[in-house]
Short mmCIF file of C-alpha atoms in Angstrom, two decimals:
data_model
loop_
_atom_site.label_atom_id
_atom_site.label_comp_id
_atom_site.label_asym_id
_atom_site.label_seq_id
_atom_site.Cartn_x
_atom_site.Cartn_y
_atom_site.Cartn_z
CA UNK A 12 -4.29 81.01 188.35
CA UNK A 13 -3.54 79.09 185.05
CA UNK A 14 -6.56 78.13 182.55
CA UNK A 15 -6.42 74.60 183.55
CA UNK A 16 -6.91 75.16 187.12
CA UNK A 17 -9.56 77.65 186.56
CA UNK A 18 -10.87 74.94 184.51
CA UNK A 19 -10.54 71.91 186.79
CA UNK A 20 -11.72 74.27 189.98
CA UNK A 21 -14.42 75.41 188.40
CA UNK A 22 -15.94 71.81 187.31
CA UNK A 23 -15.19 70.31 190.56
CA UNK A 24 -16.79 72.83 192.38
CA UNK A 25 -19.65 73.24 190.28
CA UNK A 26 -20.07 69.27 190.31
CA UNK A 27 -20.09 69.43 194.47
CA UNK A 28 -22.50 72.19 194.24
CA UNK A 29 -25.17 70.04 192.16
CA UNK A 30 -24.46 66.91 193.59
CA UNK A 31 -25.63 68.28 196.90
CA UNK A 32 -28.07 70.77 195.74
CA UNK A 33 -29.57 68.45 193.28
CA UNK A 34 -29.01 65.70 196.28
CA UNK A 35 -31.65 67.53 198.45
CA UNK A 36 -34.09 68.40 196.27
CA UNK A 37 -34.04 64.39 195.13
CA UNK A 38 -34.17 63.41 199.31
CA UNK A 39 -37.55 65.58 199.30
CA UNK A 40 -39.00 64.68 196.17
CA UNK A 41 -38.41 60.84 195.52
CA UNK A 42 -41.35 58.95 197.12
CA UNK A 43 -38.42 55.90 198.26
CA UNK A 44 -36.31 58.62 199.73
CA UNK A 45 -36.12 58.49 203.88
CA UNK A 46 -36.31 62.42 203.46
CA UNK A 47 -39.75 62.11 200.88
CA UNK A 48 -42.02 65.86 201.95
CA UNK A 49 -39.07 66.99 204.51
CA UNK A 50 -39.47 70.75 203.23
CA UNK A 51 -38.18 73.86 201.47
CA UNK A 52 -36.32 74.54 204.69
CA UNK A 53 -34.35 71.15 203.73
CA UNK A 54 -33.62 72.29 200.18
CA UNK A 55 -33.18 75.64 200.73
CA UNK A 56 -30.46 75.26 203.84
CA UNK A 57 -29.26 71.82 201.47
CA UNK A 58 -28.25 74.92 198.83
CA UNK A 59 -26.55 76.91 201.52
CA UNK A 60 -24.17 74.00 202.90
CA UNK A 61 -23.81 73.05 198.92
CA UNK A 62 -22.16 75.91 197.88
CA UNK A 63 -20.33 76.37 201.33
CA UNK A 64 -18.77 72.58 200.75
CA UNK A 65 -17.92 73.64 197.08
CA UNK A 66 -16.26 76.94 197.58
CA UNK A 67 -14.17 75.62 200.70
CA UNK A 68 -13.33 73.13 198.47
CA UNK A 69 -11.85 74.56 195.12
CA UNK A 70 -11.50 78.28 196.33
CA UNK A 71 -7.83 77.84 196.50
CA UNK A 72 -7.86 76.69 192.17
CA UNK A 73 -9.88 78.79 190.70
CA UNK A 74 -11.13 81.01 193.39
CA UNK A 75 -14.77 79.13 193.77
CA UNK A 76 -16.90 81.38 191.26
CA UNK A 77 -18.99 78.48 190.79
CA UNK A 78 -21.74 80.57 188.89
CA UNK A 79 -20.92 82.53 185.41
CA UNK A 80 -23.09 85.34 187.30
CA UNK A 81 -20.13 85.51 189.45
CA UNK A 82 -17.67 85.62 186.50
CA UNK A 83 -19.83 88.35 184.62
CA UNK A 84 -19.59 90.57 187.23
CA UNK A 85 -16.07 90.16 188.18
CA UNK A 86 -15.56 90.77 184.13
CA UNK A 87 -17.42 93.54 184.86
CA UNK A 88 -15.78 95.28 188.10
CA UNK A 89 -12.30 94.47 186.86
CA UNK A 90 -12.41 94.71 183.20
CA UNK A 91 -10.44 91.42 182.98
CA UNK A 92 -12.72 88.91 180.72
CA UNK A 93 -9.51 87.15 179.10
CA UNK A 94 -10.37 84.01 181.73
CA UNK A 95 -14.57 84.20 181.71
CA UNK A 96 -14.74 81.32 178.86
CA UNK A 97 -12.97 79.17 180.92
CA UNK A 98 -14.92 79.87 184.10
CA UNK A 99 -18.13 79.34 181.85
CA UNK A 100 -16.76 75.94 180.48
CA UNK A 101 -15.94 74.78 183.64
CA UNK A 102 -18.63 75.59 185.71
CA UNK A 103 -21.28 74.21 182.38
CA UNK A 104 -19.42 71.01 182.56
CA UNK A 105 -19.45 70.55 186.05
CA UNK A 106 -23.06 71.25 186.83
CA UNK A 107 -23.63 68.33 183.94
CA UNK A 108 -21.39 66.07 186.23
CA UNK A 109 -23.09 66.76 189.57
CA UNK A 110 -26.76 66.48 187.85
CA UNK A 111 -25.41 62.87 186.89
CA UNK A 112 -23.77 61.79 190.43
CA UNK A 113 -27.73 62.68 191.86
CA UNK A 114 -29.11 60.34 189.03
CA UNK A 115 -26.37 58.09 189.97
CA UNK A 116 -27.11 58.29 194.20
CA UNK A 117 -30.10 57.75 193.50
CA UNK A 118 -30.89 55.73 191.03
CA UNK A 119 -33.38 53.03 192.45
CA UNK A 120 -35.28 56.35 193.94
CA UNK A 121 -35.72 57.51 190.27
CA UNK A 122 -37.16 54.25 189.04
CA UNK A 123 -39.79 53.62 191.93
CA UNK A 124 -40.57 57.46 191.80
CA UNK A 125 -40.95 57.29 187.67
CA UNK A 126 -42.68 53.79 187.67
CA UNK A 127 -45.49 54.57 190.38
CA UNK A 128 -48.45 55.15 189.07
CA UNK A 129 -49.27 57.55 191.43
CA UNK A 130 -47.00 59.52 190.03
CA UNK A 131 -46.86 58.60 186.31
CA UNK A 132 -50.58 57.43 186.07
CA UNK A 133 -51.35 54.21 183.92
CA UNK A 134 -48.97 51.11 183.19
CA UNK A 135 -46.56 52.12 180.35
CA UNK A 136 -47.61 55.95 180.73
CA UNK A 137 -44.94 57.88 178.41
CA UNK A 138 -45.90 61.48 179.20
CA UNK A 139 -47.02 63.10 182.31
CA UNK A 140 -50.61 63.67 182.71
CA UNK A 141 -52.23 65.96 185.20
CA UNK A 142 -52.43 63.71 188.23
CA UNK A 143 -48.46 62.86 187.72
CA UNK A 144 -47.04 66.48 187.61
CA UNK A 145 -46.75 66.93 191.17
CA UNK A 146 -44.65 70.16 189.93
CA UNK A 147 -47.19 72.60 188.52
CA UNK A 148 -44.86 73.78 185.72
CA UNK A 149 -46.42 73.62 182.17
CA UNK A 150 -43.71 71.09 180.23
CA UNK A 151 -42.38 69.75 183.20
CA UNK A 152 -41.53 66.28 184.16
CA UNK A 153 -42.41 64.70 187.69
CA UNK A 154 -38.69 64.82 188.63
CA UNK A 155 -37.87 67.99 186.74
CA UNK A 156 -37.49 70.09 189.77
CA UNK A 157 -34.48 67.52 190.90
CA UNK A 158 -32.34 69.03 188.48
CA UNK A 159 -33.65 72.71 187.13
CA UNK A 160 -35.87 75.46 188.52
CA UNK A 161 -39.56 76.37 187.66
CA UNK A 162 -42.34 78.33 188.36
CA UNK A 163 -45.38 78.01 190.26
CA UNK A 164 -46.99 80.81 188.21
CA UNK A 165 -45.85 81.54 184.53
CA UNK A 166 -45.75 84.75 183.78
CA UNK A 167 -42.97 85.91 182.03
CA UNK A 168 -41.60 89.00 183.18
CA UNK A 169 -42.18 88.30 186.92
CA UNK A 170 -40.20 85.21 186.41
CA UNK A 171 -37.43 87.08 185.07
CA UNK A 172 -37.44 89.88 187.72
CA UNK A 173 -37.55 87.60 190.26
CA UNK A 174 -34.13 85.96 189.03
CA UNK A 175 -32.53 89.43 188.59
CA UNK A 176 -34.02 90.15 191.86
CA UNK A 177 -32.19 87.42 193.51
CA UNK A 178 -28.63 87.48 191.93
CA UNK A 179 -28.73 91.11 192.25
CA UNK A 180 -28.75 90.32 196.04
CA UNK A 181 -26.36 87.43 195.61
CA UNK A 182 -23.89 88.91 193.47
CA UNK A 183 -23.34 92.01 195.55
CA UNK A 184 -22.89 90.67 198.37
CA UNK A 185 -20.19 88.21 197.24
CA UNK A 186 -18.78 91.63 195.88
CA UNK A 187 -19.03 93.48 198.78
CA UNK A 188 -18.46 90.84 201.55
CA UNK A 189 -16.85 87.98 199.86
CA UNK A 190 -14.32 88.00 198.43
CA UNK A 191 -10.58 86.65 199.34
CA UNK A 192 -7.96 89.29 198.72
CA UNK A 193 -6.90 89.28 195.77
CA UNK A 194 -10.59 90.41 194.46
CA UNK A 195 -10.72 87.29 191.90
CA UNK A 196 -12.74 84.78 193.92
CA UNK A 197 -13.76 84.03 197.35
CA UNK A 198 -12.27 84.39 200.57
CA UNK A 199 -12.50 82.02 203.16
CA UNK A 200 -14.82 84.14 205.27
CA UNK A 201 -16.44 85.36 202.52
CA UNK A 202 -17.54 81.49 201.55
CA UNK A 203 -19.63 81.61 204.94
CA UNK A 204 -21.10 84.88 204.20
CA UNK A 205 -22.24 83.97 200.60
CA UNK A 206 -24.00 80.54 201.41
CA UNK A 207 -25.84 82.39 204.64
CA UNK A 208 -26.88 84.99 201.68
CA UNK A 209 -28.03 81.83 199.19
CA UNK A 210 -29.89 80.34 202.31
CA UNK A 211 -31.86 83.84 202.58
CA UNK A 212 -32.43 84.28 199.31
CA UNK A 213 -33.95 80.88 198.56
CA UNK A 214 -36.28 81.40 201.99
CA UNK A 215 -36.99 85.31 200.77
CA UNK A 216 -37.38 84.94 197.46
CA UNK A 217 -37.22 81.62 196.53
CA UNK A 218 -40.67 80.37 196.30
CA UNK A 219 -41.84 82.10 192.67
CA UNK A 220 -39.14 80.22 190.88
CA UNK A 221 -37.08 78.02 192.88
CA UNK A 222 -34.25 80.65 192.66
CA UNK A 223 -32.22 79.37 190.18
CA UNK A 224 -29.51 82.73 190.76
CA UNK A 225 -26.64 80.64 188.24
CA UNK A 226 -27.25 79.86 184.64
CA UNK A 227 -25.01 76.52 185.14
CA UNK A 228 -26.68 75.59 187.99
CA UNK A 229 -30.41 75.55 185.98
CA UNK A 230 -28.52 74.74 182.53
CA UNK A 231 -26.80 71.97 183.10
CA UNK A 232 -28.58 69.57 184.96
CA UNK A 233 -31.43 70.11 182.46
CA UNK A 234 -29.25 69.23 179.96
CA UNK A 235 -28.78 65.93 181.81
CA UNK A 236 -32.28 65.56 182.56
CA UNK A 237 -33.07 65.73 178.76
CA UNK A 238 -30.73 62.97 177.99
CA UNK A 239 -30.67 60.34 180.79
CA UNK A 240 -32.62 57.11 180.41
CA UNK A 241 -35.70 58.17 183.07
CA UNK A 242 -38.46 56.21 182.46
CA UNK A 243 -41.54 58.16 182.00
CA UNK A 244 -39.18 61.39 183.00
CA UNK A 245 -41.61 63.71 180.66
CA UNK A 246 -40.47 67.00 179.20
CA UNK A 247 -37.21 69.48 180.33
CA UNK A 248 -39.78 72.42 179.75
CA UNK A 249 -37.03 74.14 177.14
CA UNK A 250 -39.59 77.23 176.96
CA UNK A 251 -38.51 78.38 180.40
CA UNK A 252 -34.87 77.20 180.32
CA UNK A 253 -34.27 81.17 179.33
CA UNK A 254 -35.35 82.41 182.44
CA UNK A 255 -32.89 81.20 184.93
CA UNK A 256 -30.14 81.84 181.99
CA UNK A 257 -30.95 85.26 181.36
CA UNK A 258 -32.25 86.47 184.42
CA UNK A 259 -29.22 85.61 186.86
CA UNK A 260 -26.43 87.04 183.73
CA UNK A 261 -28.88 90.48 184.04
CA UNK A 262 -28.73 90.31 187.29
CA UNK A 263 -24.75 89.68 187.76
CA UNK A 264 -24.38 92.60 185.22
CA UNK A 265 -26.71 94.94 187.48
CA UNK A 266 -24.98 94.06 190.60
CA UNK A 267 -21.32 94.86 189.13
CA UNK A 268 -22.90 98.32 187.80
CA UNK A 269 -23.95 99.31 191.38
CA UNK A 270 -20.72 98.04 192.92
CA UNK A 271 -18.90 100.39 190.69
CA UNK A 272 -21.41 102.90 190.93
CA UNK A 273 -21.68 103.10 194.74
CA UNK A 274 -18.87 100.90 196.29
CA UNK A 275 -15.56 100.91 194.13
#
């Protein structure tokens, strides 16, 4: 695989991945959405089909890593990193793209959802108050959660071990079960496998944090968030942005280290 379709697989996939993950979590949380309170069974099987759609898609550029979690721990297993800024790049920019095709899908939904005062509170309200964060993160905006992860309780360390946790579980079993032959990417087979395993690992273990398990995914989009023209959007919450950074690279890192450990 050249750079420039490593590059151009890497953003389109990641782009598909967000527009449809991000594209649930808007059905279920804009109030003018027909799929307003439909559940975290709707987001968290929404995930699954979004990163079986994006790795069927683009597996056959750059081999659908999608997640620089992924790319770590290939780095990792094969000692090959000469590609993993590339990946990084790719899968940074398109997670920006895809956080901007939601805003874009569903743009009237973000400006009767940010303009309610039921959600906002008063006319001409320019920061979330306690009624409008129907999110309970600290620094979070009402429509935060479209785009990034948060917690439902801060603390710290659990947050963090909970990400580990979860691409731990992720990341070996793309290593183990899915990936395509040539060990760079995913297999066709293995795309199945994977977003089963990101559809049990959001219903296991994804209510502490919203299971970011991919620094792009939680990056990017709250890059976007931070710079599109919401009204009344309120803060990105840049104190937590860390977590779902450093927790799922840990956790990539850990999961190569036992593969090599106990499976290589």
């Amino acid at each position: 695989m050249s750079s420039s379709d490593i590059f151009i697989g890497e953003t389109i996939g990641t782009a598909i991945l967000i527009l449809l993950g991000g594209g649930v979590c808007a059905a279920v949380t804009l109030k003018a959405s027909k799929a307003r309170n439909a559940g975290w069974l709707a987001i968290t099987f929404g995930w699954g089909f979004a990163v079986l759609t994006a790795v069927y898609t683009t597996a056959p550029l750059s081999g659908a890593h999608l997640n620089p979690a992924v790319t770590l721990a290939l780095a990792i297993k094969d000692g090959d990193w000469s590609n993993v800024p590339v990946y990084w790049a790719g899968q940074l920019f398109g997670a920006m793209i895809g956080a901007a095709l939601v805003w874009i899908a569903y743009y009237g939904q973000f400006q009767a959802h940010l303009t309610d005062r039921e959600i906002v509170g008063g006319p001409g309200a320019q920061a979330t108050t306690a009624k409008a964060v129907e999110a309970q993160e600290k620094g979070a905006g009402p429509v935060l959660g479209v785009f990034s992860t948060g917690p439902e309780v801060r603390v710290a360390w659990q947050n963090l071990a909970t990400e580990i946790i979860g691409t731990i579980v992720l990341v070996l079993a793309v290593l183990t079960q899915g990936l395509n032959d040539k060990g760079n990417g995913l297999g066709t087979l293995g795309a199945l496998i994977t977003a089963l395993v990101v559809v049990s690992i959001g219903l296991s273990l994804g209510g502490p944090t919203g299971y970011a398990i991919n620094p792009a995914r939680d990056l990017g989009p709250r890059i976007v968030h931070a710079l599109l023209p919401l009204p009344n959007k309120g803060g990105s919450d840049w104190g937590y942005a860390w977590v779902p950074v450093v927790g799922p690279l840990i956790g990539g890192a850990i999961a190569a280290g036992i593969y090599n450990v106990a499976f290589a």
